[in-house]
């Protein structure tokens, strides 16, 4: 019983570290220059057909952030909205293949 209790306490102590605050280093101003410092420009994801820089960091191939910085929030919201509509459209194509309404 003592082994079980000590193992249980060790497990709880290990999970407590997951909720401890993590110290983050200060970000450079170069990362915050893109898109007026909005979140989302710092992604390290690789871009397969991007022949310049090989990551998605500050990905803006048409230059919307320089041409119309006051519209940037609207562009981001529109992209989210259209992406969600596209996902619902795919569900609309897939679900009728598996679920049928009686009488059809």
PDB file of C-alpha atoms in Angstrom:
ATOM      1  CA  UNK A   1       0.000   0.000   0.000  1.00  0.00           C
ATOM      2  CA  UNK A   2       2.897   2.339   0.751  1.00  0.00           C
ATOM      3  CA  UNK A   3       4.329   1.774  -2.739  1.00  0.00           C
ATOM      4  CA  UNK A   4       0.993   2.620  -4.296  1.00  0.00           C
ATOM      5  CA  UNK A   5       0.671   5.780  -2.228  1.00  0.00           C
ATOM      6  CA  UNK A   6       4.186   6.948  -3.064  1.00  0.00           C
ATOM      7  CA  UNK A   7       3.620   6.213  -6.760  1.00  0.00           C
ATOM      8  CA  UNK A   8       0.356   8.155  -6.652  1.00  0.00           C
ATOM      9  CA  UNK A   9       2.028  11.129  -4.956  1.00  0.00           C
ATOM     10  CA  UNK A  10       4.860  11.046  -7.517  1.00  0.00           C
ATOM     11  CA  UNK A  11       2.313  11.081 -10.349  1.00  0.00           C
ATOM     12  CA  UNK A  12       0.480  14.048  -8.845  1.00  0.00           C
ATOM     13  CA  UNK A  13       3.750  15.924  -8.333  1.00  0.00           C
ATOM     14  CA  UNK A  14       4.659  15.338 -11.978  1.00  0.00           C
ATOM     15  CA  UNK A  15       1.354  16.654 -13.249  1.00  0.00           C
ATOM     16  CA  UNK A  16       1.624  19.792 -11.116  1.00  0.00           C
ATOM     17  CA  UNK A  17       4.537  20.904 -13.284  1.00  0.00           C
ATOM     18  CA  UNK A  18       2.158  21.112 -16.247  1.00  0.00           C
ATOM     19  CA  UNK A  19       0.328  24.006 -14.602  1.00  0.00           C
ATOM     20  CA  UNK A  20       3.409  25.978 -13.568  1.00  0.00           C
ATOM     21  CA  UNK A  21       3.956  29.252 -15.445  1.00  0.00           C
ATOM     22  CA  UNK A  22       6.603  29.119 -18.136  1.00  0.00           C
ATOM     23  CA  UNK A  23       9.024  31.979 -18.520  1.00  0.00           C
ATOM     24  CA  UNK A  24       9.121  33.207 -22.108  1.00  0.00           C
ATOM     25  CA  UNK A  25      11.927  35.316 -23.494  1.00  0.00           C
ATOM     26  CA  UNK A  26      11.113  38.794 -24.756  1.00  0.00           C
ATOM     27  CA  UNK A  27      10.260  38.801 -28.443  1.00  0.00           C
ATOM     28  CA  UNK A  28      12.284  40.907 -30.780  1.00  0.00           C
ATOM     29  CA  UNK A  29      10.692  43.876 -32.473  1.00  0.00           C
ATOM     30  CA  UNK A  30      11.399  42.354 -35.877  1.00  0.00           C
ATOM     31  CA  UNK A  31       8.729  39.697 -35.265  1.00  0.00           C
ATOM     32  CA  UNK A  32       6.258  42.344 -34.114  1.00  0.00           C
ATOM     33  CA  UNK A  33       6.799  44.604 -37.133  1.00  0.00           C
ATOM     34  CA  UNK A  34       4.794  42.328 -39.421  1.00  0.00           C
ATOM     35  CA  UNK A  35       1.067  43.091 -39.506  1.00  0.00           C
ATOM     36  CA  UNK A  36       1.329  45.659 -36.732  1.00  0.00           C
ATOM     37  CA  UNK A  37       2.273  42.966 -34.223  1.00  0.00           C
ATOM     38  CA  UNK A  38      -0.855  40.829 -34.689  1.00  0.00           C
ATOM     39  CA  UNK A  39      -0.670  37.213 -33.618  1.00  0.00           C
ATOM     40  CA  UNK A  40      -0.118  34.697 -36.406  1.00  0.00           C
ATOM     41  CA  UNK A  41       2.926  35.989 -38.228  1.00  0.00           C
ATOM     42  CA  UNK A  42       5.443  33.933 -36.291  1.00  0.00           C
ATOM     43  CA  UNK A  43       4.590  30.414 -37.508  1.00  0.00           C
ATOM     44  CA  UNK A  44       7.511  28.059 -38.281  1.00  0.00           C
ATOM     45  CA  UNK A  45       5.501  25.774 -40.563  1.00  0.00           C
ATOM     46  CA  UNK A  46       7.319  24.755 -43.762  1.00  0.00           C
ATOM     47  CA  UNK A  47       5.864  25.932 -47.068  1.00  0.00           C
ATOM     48  CA  UNK A  48       6.398  23.312 -49.791  1.00  0.00           C
ATOM     49  CA  UNK A  49       6.145  25.523 -52.920  1.00  0.00           C
ATOM     50  CA  UNK A  50       7.601  28.745 -51.511  1.00  0.00           C
ATOM     51  CA  UNK A  51      10.906  29.206 -53.324  1.00  0.00           C
ATOM     52  CA  UNK A  52      12.087  32.188 -51.277  1.00  0.00           C
ATOM     53  CA  UNK A  53      11.955  31.744 -47.536  1.00  0.00           C
ATOM     54  CA  UNK A  54      11.075  28.139 -46.654  1.00  0.00           C
ATOM     55  CA  UNK A  55       8.682  28.826 -43.747  1.00  0.00           C
ATOM     56  CA  UNK A  56       5.298  30.460 -43.331  1.00  0.00           C
ATOM     57  CA  UNK A  57       6.762  33.142 -41.072  1.00  0.00           C
ATOM     58  CA  UNK A  58       5.285  36.487 -42.117  1.00  0.00           C
ATOM     59  CA  UNK A  59       3.546  34.863 -45.083  1.00  0.00           C
ATOM     60  CA  UNK A  60       2.044  37.685 -47.136  1.00  0.00           C
ATOM     61  CA  UNK A  61       2.852  37.030 -50.809  1.00  0.00           C
ATOM     62  CA  UNK A  62       0.586  39.755 -52.227  1.00  0.00           C
ATOM     63  CA  UNK A  63       1.592  42.388 -49.681  1.00  0.00           C
ATOM     64  CA  UNK A  64      -1.760  43.137 -48.032  1.00  0.00           C
ATOM     65  CA  UNK A  65      -0.082  44.187 -44.791  1.00  0.00           C
ATOM     66  CA  UNK A  66       1.812  46.982 -46.566  1.00  0.00           C
ATOM     67  CA  UNK A  67      -0.924  48.082 -48.990  1.00  0.00           C
ATOM     68  CA  UNK A  68      -3.865  48.347 -46.589  1.00  0.00           C
ATOM     69  CA  UNK A  69      -2.775  47.949 -42.966  1.00  0.00           C
ATOM     70  CA  UNK A  70      -6.034  49.458 -41.686  1.00  0.00           C
ATOM     71  CA  UNK A  71      -7.980  46.626 -43.377  1.00  0.00           C
ATOM     72  CA  UNK A  72      -5.787  43.821 -42.044  1.00  0.00           C
ATOM     73  CA  UNK A  73      -8.170  42.831 -39.229  1.00  0.00           C
ATOM     74  CA  UNK A  74     -11.035  42.669 -41.730  1.00  0.00           C
ATOM     75  CA  UNK A  75      -8.951  40.473 -44.077  1.00  0.00           C
ATOM     76  CA  UNK A  76      -8.152  38.091 -41.240  1.00  0.00           C
ATOM     77  CA  UNK A  77     -11.782  37.820 -40.139  1.00  0.00           C
ATOM     78  CA  UNK A  78     -12.894  37.258 -43.738  1.00  0.00           C
ATOM     79  CA  UNK A  79     -10.327  34.487 -44.170  1.00  0.00           C
ATOM     80  CA  UNK A  80     -11.553  32.758 -41.016  1.00  0.00           C
ATOM     81  CA  UNK A  81     -15.178  33.081 -42.100  1.00  0.00           C
ATOM     82  CA  UNK A  82     -14.560  31.714 -45.590  1.00  0.00           C
ATOM     83  CA  UNK A  83     -12.438  28.867 -44.233  1.00  0.00           C
ATOM     84  CA  UNK A  84     -15.235  27.850 -41.886  1.00  0.00           C
ATOM     85  CA  UNK A  85     -17.783  28.018 -44.706  1.00  0.00           C
ATOM     86  CA  UNK A  86     -15.540  25.810 -46.853  1.00  0.00           C
ATOM     87  CA  UNK A  87     -15.294  23.259 -44.040  1.00  0.00           C
ATOM     88  CA  UNK A  88     -19.084  23.193 -43.701  1.00  0.00           C
ATOM     89  CA  UNK A  89     -19.358  22.782 -47.476  1.00  0.00           C
ATOM     90  CA  UNK A  90     -17.137  19.701 -47.343  1.00  0.00           C
ATOM     91  CA  UNK A  91     -19.315  18.280 -44.558  1.00  0.00           C
ATOM     92  CA  UNK A  92     -22.319  18.956 -46.803  1.00  0.00           C
ATOM     93  CA  UNK A  93     -20.767  16.816 -49.527  1.00  0.00           C
ATOM     94  CA  UNK A  94     -19.636  13.960 -47.277  1.00  0.00           C
ATOM     95  CA  UNK A  95     -22.569  13.507 -44.876  1.00  0.00           C
ATOM     96  CA  UNK A  96     -25.256  12.753 -47.536  1.00  0.00           C
ATOM     97  CA  UNK A  97     -23.134   9.847 -48.743  1.00  0.00           C
ATOM     98  CA  UNK A  98     -23.513   8.132 -45.367  1.00  0.00           C
ATOM     99  CA  UNK A  99     -26.826   9.466 -43.987  1.00  0.00           C
ATOM    100  CA  UNK A 100     -30.041   9.202 -45.972  1.00  0.00           C
ATOM    101  CA  UNK A 101     -33.417  10.668 -45.150  1.00  0.00           C
ATOM    102  CA  UNK A 102     -36.137   7.986 -45.251  1.00  0.00           C
ATOM    103  CA  UNK A 103     -38.302   8.271 -48.333  1.00  0.00           C
ATOM    104  CA  UNK A 104     -35.594   9.137 -50.832  1.00  0.00           C
TER     105      UNK A 104
END
